[in-house]
Tab-separated table of C-alpha atoms and ligand atoms in Angstrom:
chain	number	residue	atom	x	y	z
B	1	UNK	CA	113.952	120.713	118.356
B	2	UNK	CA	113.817	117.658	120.470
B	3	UNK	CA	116.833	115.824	120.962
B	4	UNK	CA	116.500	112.314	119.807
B	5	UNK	CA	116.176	109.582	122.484
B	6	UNK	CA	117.901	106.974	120.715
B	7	UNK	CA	120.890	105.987	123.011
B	8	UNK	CA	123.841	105.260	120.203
B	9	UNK	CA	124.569	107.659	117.442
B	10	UNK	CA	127.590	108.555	115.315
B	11	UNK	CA	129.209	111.532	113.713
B	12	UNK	CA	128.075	113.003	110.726
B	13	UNK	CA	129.995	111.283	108.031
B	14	UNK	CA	130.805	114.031	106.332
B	15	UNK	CA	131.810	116.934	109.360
B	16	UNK	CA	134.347	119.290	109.006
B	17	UNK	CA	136.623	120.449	110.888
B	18	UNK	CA	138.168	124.019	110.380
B	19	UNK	CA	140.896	125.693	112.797
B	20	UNK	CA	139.771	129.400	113.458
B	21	UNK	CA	142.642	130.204	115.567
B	22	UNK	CA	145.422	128.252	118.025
B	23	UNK	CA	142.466	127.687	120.322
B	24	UNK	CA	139.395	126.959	118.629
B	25	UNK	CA	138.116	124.742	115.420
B	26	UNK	CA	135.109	125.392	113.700
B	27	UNK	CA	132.753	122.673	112.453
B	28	UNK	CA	130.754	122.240	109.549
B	29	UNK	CA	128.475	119.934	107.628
B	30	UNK	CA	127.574	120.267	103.676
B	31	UNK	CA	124.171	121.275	103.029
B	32	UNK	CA	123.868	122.246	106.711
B	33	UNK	CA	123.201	125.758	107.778
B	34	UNK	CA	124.903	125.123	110.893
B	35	UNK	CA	128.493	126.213	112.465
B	36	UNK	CA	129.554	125.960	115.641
B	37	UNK	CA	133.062	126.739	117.108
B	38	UNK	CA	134.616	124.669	119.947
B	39	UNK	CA	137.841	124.533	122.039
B	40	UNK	CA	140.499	122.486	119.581
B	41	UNK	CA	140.780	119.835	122.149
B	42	UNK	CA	136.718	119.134	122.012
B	43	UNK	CA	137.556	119.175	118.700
B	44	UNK	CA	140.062	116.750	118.727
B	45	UNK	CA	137.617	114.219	121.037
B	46	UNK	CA	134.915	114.810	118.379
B	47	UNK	CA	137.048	113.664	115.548
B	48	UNK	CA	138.737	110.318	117.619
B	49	UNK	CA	134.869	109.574	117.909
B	50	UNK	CA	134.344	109.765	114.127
B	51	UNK	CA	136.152	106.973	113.405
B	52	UNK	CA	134.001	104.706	115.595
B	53	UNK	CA	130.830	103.031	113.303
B	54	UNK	CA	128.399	103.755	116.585
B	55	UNK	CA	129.383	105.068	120.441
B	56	UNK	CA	126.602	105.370	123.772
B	57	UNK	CA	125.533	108.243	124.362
B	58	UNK	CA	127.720	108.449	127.910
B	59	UNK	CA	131.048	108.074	125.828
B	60	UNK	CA	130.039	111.510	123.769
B	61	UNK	CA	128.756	113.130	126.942
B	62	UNK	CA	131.831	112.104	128.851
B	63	UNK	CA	134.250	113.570	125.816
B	64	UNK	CA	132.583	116.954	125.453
B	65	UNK	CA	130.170	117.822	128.215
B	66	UNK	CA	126.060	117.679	128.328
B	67	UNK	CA	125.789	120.920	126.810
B	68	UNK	CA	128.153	120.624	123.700
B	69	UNK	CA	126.797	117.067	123.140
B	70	UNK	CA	123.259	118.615	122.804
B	71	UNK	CA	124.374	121.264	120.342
B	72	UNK	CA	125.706	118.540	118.466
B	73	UNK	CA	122.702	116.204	117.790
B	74	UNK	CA	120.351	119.188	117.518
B	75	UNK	CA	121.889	121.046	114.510
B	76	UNK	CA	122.961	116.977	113.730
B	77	UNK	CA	126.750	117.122	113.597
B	78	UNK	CA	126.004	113.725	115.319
B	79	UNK	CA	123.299	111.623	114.057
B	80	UNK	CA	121.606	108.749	116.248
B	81	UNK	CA	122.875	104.999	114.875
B	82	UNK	CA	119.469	104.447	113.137
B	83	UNK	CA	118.595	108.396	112.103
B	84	UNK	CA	118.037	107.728	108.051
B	85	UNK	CA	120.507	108.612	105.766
B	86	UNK	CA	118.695	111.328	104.659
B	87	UNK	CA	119.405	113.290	107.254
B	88	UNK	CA	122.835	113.549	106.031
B	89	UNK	CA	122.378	115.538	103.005
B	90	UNK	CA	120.676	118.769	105.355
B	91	UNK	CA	117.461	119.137	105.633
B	92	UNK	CA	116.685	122.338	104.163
B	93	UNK	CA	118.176	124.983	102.486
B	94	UNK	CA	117.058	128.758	103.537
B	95	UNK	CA	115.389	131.284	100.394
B	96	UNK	CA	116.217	134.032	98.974
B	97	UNK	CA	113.148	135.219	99.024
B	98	UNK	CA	110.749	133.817	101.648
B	99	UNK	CA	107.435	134.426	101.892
B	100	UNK	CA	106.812	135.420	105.646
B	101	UNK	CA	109.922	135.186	108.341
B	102	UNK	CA	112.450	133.017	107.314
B	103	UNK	CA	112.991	129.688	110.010
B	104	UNK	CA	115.871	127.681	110.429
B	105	UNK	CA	114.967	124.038	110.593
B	106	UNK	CA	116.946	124.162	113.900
B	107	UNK	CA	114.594	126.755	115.702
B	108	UNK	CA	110.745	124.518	114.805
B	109	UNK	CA	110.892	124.315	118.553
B	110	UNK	CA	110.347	128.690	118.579
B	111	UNK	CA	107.071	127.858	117.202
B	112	UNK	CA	103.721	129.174	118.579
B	113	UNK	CA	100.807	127.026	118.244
B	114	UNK	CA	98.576	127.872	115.163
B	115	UNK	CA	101.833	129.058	113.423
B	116	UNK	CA	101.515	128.862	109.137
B	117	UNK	CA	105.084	127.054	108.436
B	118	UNK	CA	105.592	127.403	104.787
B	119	UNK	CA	108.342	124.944	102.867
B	120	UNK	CA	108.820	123.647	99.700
B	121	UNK	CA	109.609	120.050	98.403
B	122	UNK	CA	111.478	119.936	94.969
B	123	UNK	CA	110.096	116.056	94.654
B	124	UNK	CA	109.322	114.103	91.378
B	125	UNK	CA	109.032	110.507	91.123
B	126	UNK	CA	108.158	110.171	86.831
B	127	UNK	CA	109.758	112.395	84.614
B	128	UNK	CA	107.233	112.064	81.470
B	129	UNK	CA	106.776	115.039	80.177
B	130	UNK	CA	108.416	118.319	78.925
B	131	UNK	CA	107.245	120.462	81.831
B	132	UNK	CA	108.867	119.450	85.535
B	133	UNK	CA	106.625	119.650	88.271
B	134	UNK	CA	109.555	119.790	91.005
B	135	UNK	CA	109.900	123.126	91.435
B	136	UNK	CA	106.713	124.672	91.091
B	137	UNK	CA	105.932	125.075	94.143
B	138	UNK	CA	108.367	128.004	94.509
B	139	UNK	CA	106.217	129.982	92.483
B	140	UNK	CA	103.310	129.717	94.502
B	141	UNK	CA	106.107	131.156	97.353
B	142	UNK	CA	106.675	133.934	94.927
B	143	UNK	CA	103.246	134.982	94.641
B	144	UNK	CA	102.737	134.766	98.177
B	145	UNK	CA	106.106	136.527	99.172
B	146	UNK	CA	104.883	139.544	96.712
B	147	UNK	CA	101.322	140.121	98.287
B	148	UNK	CA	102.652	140.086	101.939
B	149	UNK	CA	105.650	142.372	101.439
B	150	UNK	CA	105.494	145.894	102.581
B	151	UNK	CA	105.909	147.451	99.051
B	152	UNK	CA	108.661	150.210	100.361
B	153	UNK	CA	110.410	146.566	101.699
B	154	UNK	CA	111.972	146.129	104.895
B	155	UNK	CA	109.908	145.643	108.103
B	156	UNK	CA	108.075	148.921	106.820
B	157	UNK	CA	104.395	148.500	109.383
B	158	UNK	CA	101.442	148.162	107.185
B	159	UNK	CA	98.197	145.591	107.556
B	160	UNK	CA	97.192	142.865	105.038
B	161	UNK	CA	93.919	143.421	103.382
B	162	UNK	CA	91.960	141.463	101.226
B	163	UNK	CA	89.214	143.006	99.410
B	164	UNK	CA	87.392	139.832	98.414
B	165	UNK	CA	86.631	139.389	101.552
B	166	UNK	CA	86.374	143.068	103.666
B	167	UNK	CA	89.378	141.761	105.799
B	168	UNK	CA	91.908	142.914	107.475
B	169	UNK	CA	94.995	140.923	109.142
B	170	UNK	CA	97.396	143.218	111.353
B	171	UNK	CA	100.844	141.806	110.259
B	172	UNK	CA	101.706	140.919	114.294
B	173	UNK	CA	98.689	138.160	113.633
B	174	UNK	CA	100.309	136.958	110.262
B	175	UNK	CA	102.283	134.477	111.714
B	176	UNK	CA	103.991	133.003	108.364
B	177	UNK	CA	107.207	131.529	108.586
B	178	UNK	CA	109.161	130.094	105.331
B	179	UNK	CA	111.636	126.944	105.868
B	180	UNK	CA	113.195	127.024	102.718
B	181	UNK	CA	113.401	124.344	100.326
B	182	UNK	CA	113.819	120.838	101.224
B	183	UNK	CA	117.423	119.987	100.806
B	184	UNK	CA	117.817	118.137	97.115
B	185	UNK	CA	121.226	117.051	95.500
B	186	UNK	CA	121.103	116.333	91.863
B	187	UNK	CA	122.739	113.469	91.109
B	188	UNK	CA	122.953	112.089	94.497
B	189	UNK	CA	119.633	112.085	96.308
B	190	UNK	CA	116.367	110.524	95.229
B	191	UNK	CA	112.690	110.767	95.663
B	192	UNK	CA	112.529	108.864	98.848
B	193	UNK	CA	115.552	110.672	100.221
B	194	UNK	CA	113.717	114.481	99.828
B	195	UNK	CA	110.493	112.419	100.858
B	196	UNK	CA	111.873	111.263	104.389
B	197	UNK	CA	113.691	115.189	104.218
B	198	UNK	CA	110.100	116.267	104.111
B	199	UNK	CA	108.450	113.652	106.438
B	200	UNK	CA	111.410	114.457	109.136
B	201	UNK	CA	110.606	118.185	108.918
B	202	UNK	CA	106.743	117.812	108.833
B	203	UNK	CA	106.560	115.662	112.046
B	204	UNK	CA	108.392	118.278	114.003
B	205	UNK	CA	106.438	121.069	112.517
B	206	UNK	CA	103.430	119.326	113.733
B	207	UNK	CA	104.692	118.303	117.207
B	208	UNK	CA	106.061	122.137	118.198
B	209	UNK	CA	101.843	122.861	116.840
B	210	UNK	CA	102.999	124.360	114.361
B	211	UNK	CA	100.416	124.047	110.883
B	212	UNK	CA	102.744	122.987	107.967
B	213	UNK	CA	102.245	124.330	104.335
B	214	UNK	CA	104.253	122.089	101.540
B	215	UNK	CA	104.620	123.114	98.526
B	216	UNK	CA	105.565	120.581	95.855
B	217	UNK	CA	106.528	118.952	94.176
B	218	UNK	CA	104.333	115.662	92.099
B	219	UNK	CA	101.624	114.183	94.374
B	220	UNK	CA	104.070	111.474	95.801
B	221	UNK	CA	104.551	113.648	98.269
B	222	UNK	CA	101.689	113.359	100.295
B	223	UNK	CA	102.730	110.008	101.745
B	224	UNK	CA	105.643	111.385	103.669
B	225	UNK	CA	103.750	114.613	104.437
B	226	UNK	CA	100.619	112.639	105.660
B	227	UNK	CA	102.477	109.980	106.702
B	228	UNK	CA	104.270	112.400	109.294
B	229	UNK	CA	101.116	113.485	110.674
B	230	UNK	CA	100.232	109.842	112.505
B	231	UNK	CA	102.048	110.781	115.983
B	232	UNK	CA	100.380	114.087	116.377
B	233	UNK	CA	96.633	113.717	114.566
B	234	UNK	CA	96.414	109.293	115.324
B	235	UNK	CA	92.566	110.048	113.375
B	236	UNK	CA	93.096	112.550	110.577
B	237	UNK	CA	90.837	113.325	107.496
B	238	UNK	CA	92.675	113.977	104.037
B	239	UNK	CA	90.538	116.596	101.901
B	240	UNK	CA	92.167	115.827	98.190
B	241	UNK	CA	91.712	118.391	95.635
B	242	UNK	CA	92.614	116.591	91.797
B	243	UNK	CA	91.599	115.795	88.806
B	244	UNK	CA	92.721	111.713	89.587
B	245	UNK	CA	92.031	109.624	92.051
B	246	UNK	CA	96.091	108.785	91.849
B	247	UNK	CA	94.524	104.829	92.611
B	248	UNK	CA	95.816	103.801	89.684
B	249	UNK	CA	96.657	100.517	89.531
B	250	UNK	CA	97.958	98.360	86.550
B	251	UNK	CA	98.378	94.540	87.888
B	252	UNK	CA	102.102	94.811	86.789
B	253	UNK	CA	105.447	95.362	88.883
B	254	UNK	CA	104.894	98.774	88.575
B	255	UNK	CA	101.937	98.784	91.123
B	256	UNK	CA	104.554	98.424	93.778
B	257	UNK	CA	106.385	101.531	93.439
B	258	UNK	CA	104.898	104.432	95.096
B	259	UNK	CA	104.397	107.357	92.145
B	260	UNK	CA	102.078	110.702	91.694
B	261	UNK	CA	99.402	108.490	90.066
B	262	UNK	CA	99.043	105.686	92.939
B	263	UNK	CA	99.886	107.413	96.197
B	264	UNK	CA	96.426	107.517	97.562
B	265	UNK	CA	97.001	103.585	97.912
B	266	UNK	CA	99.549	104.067	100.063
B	267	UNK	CA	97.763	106.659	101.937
B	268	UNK	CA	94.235	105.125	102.270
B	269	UNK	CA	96.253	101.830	103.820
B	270	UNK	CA	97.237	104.341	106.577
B	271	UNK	CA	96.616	103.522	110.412
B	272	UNK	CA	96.047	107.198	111.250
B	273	UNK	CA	93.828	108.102	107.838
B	274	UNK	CA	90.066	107.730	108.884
B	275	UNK	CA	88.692	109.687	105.842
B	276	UNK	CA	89.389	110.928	102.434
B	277	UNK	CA	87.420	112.722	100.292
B	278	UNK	CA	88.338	113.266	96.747
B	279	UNK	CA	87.289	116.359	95.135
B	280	UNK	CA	87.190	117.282	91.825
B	281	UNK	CA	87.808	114.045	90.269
B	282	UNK	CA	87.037	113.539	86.569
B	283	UNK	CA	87.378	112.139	83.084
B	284	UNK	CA	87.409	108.899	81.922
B	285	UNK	CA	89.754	106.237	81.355
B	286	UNK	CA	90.231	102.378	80.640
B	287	UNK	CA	91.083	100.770	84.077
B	288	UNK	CA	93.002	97.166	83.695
B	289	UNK	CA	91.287	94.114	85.968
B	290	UNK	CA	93.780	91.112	85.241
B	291	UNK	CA	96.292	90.802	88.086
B	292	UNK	CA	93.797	93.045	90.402
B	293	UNK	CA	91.250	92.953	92.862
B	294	UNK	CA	88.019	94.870	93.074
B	295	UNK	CA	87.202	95.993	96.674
B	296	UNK	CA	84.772	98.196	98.154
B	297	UNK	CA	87.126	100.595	100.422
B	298	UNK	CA	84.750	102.706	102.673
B	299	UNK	CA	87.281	105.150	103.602
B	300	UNK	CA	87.049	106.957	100.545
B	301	UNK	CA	84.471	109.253	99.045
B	302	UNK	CA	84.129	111.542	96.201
B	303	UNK	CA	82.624	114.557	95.136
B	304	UNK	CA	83.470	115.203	91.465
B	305	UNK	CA	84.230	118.061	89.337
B	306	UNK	CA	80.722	117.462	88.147
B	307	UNK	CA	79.408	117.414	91.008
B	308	UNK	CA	80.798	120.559	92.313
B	309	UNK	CA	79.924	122.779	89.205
B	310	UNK	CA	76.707	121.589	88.705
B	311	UNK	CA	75.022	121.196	92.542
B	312	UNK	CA	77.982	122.910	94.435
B	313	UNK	CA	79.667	121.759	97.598
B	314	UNK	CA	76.816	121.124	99.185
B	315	UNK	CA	77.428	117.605	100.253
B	316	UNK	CA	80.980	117.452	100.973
B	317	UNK	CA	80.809	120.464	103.681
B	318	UNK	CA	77.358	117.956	104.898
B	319	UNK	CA	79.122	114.877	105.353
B	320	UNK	CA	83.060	115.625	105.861
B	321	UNK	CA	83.216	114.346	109.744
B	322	UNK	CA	83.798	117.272	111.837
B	323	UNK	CA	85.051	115.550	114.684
B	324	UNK	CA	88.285	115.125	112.428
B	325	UNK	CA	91.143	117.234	112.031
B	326	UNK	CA	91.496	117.684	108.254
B	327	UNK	CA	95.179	118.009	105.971
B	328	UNK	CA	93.772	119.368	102.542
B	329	UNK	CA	96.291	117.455	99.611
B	330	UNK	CA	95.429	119.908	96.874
B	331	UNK	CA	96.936	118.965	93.550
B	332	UNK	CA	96.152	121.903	90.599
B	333	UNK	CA	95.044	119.849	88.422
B	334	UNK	CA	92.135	119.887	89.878
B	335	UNK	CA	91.486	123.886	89.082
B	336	UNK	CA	89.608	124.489	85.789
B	337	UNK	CA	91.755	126.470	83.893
B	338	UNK	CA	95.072	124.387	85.212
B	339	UNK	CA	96.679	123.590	81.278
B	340	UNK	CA	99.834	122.463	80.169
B	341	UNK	CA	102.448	123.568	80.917
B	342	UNK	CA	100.869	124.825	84.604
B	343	UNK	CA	100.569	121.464	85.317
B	344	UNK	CA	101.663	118.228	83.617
B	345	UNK	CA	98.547	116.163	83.460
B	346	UNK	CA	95.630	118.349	82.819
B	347	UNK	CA	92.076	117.156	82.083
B	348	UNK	CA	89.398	118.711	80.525
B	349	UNK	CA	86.891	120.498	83.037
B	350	UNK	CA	87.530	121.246	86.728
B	351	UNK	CA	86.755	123.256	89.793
B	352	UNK	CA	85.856	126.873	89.387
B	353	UNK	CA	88.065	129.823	91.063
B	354	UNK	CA	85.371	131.327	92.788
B	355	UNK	CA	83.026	128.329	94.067
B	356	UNK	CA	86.495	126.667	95.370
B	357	UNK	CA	87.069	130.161	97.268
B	358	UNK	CA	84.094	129.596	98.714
B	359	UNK	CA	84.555	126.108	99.653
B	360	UNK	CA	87.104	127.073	101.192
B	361	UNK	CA	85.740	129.996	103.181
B	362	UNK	CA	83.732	127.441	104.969
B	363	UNK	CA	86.204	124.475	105.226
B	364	UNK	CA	88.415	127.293	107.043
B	365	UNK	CA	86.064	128.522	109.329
B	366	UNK	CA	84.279	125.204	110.331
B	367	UNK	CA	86.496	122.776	110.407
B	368	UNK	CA	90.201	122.104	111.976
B	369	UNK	CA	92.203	122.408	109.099
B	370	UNK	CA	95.998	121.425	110.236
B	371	UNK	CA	97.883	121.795	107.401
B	372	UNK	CA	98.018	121.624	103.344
B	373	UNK	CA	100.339	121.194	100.504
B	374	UNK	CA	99.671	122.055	96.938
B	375	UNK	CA	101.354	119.490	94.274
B	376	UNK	CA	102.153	118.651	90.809
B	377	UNK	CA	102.721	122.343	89.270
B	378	UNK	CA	104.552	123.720	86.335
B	379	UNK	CA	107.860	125.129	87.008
B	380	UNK	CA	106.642	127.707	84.139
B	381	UNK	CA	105.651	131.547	85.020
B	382	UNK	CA	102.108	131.839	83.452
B	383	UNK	CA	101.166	135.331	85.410
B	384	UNK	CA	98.410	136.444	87.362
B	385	UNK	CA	95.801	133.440	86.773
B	386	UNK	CA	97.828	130.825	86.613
B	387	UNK	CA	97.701	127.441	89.160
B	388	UNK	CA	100.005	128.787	91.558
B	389	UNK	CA	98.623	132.073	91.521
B	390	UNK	CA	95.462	130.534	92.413
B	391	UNK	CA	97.394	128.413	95.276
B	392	UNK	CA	99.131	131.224	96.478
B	393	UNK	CA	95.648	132.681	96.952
B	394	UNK	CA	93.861	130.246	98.958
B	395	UNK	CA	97.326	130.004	101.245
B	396	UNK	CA	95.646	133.835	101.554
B	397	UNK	CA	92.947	132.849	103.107
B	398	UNK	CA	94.298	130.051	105.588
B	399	UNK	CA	96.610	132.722	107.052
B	400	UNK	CA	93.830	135.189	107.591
B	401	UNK	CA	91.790	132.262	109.601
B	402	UNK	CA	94.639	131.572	111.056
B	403	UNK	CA	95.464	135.073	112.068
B	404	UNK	CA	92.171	135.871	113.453
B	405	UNK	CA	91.589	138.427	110.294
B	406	UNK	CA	88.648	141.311	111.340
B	407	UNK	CA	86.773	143.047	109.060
B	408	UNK	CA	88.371	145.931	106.509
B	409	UNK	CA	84.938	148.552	107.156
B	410	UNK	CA	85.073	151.286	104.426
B	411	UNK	CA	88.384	152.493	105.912
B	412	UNK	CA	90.458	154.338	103.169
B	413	UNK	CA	94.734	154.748	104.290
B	414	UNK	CA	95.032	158.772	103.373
B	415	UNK	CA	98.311	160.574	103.446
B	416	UNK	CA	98.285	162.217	106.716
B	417	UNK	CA	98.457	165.675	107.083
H	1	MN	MN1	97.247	113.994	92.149
């Protein structure tokens, strides 16, 4: 990870400092996954400096060396003056059961270009209904982690096959690699504070070229995972798969608080967005005009559920501009069969399994797809065709383009001999 250029910073307000022995201390930060053991005397520098509200960069390189000062602001034991206060609270917390090679947050740097990085984002901004949406996305890990394992477990060799498609995907191509969960403290963190978690983490996924995969999470997300796209894609496309538009708007205070139902507002007013298409839209509804204005927005454009079930994808695959990279926001509730309690706002109709593969078969293979997060699912087990089954799935499919995947032939695995 790049070491921030910013040229004050401070110590992490809440570092510890352990004695291992009558030489060394060991220090620690909650919520980090970091620990790193120094001389007591650096030690003893370090925590002189932690009374200080800011210090230059020279002063901390002076008291501990260029080498130990690094260590520090990469695994953030020292923070730079203006890092958010985000930071503080860790940035994400390791599974117990990833899906693909686990990552520290502290080794995105190790990343190979093309690499699937796989995290999820425990973020709700309403709380309306019985069913949470903030974990949900840990099932669609689940589903994944199942389908890629070797089934006698442990690094067992083996080959991925999927028999939708004929293909094959030698496990040295299936470059998957699972953050963890965005660090979340009930009771003390918000929203926004997982959000800039998540935007932090995204932007250096992208930077090291690595393809991020967030898993939600309500649809709020998308403006810090979008958002942290601007440095590395400057023109980006946003393929959004939902139900709503989430443009809601109600000409009343609430308008100004970024939600699930209006973050496409914030994202369409994006420098680096230069196309959305919305995808599965639907329904009907009564849309307020007092206190609003009506304007023509040529950035966006639709194909609707309607659309797609009736005449196919025809004209989104025509007209998406394939000079773009493309981040696909898919939120379940665009899926057909996607009911409560699999996700919280579920309208009638909606996109097909089998058409969407397919859609998807040729997003994959034409176009530059750079990353993708799936949103707004039911933290409720609802088996094998449920909405994060049916994410987990197409996450399938973007690691075997990824991957390079070749065809299966009619090869049977025999017991040998
Ligand atoms: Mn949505």
């Amino acid at each position: 990870m790049s070491v921030e250029t910013g040229s004050r910073y401070r110590v992490h307000p809440a570092l510890r400092s352990m004695p291992i022995d009558a030489s060394r201390v060991e220090i620690s930060a909650p919520f980090g996954t970091k620990r790193l053991r120094f001389a007591r005397e650096i030690g003893a520098r370090l925590e002189r400096l932690s009374i200080e509200p800011s210090f230059a960069r020279e002063t901390l390189v002076k008291a501990v060396g260029t080498v130990i000062f690094e260590a520090l602001v990469k695994y953030h034991f020292v923070l730079p003056e203006d890092a958010s206060p985000a930071l503080i609270g860790g940035l994400c917390v390791p599974t117990a059961q990833p899906a693909g090679q686990p990552l520290s947050v502290f080794d995105i740097e190790t990343l190979c270009a093309g690499d699937a990085v796989l995290l999820h984002a425990p973020i709700q901004t309403t709380a309306n209904s019985s069913v949470s949406v903030a974990a949900g996305g840990q099932r669609v890990r689940s589903q994944l982690a199942q389908s890629l394992r070797h089934p006698l477990g442990g690094d067992g060799q083996g080959v991925v096959i999927d028999l939708d498609f004929g293909a094959i995907l030698h496990t040295k191509n299936l470059r998957l690699f699972d953050l963890g969960d965005v660090s979340f403290r009930p009771s003390m963190d918000s929203a926004q504070d997982v959000g800039e978690r998540l935007r932090y983490v995204c932007r250096r996924i992208v930077e090291s070229g690595g393809r991020p995969i967030v898993l939600g999470g309500d649809h709020a997300q998308a403006f810090y995972s979008i958002d942290a796209l601007a440095d590395r894609y400057p023109h980006l496309g946003v393929l959004q798969f939902d139900a709503h538009p989430d443009l809601y708007a109600m000409g009343a205070p609430c308008d100004a608080e970024l939600n699930h139902a209006n973050v496409m507002h914030w994202i369409r007013r994006m420098k680096h967005v230069a196309s959305i298409w919305q995808v599965g839209v639907r329904d009907f509804f009564h849309q307020p005009t007092l206190n609003l204005r009506c304007e023509a927005d040529t950035k966006i454009q639709s194909l609707s559920a309607f659309e797609a079930e009736t005449q196919g994808y025809g004209r989104l695959l025509a007209q998406m501009d394939r000079s773009l990279p493309w981040f696909i926001s898919f939120d379940v509730d665009a899926l057909s069969h996607a009911d409560f309690p699999q996700t919280t706002t579920p309208v009638l109709g909606g996109l097909s399994f089998y058409r969407l593969l397919a859609c998807f078969e040729q997003l994959l293979s034409t176009f530059d797809i750079v990353g993708m997060e799936f949103v707004e699912i039911g933290d409720a087990d609802h088996g094998a065709h449920d909405a994060a089954a049916v994410a987990a799935r197409l996450v399938s499919r973007y690691l075997f383009h990824l991957g390079g995947a070749g065809p299966h032939g009619s090869f049977v695995y025999t017991p040998a001999p």
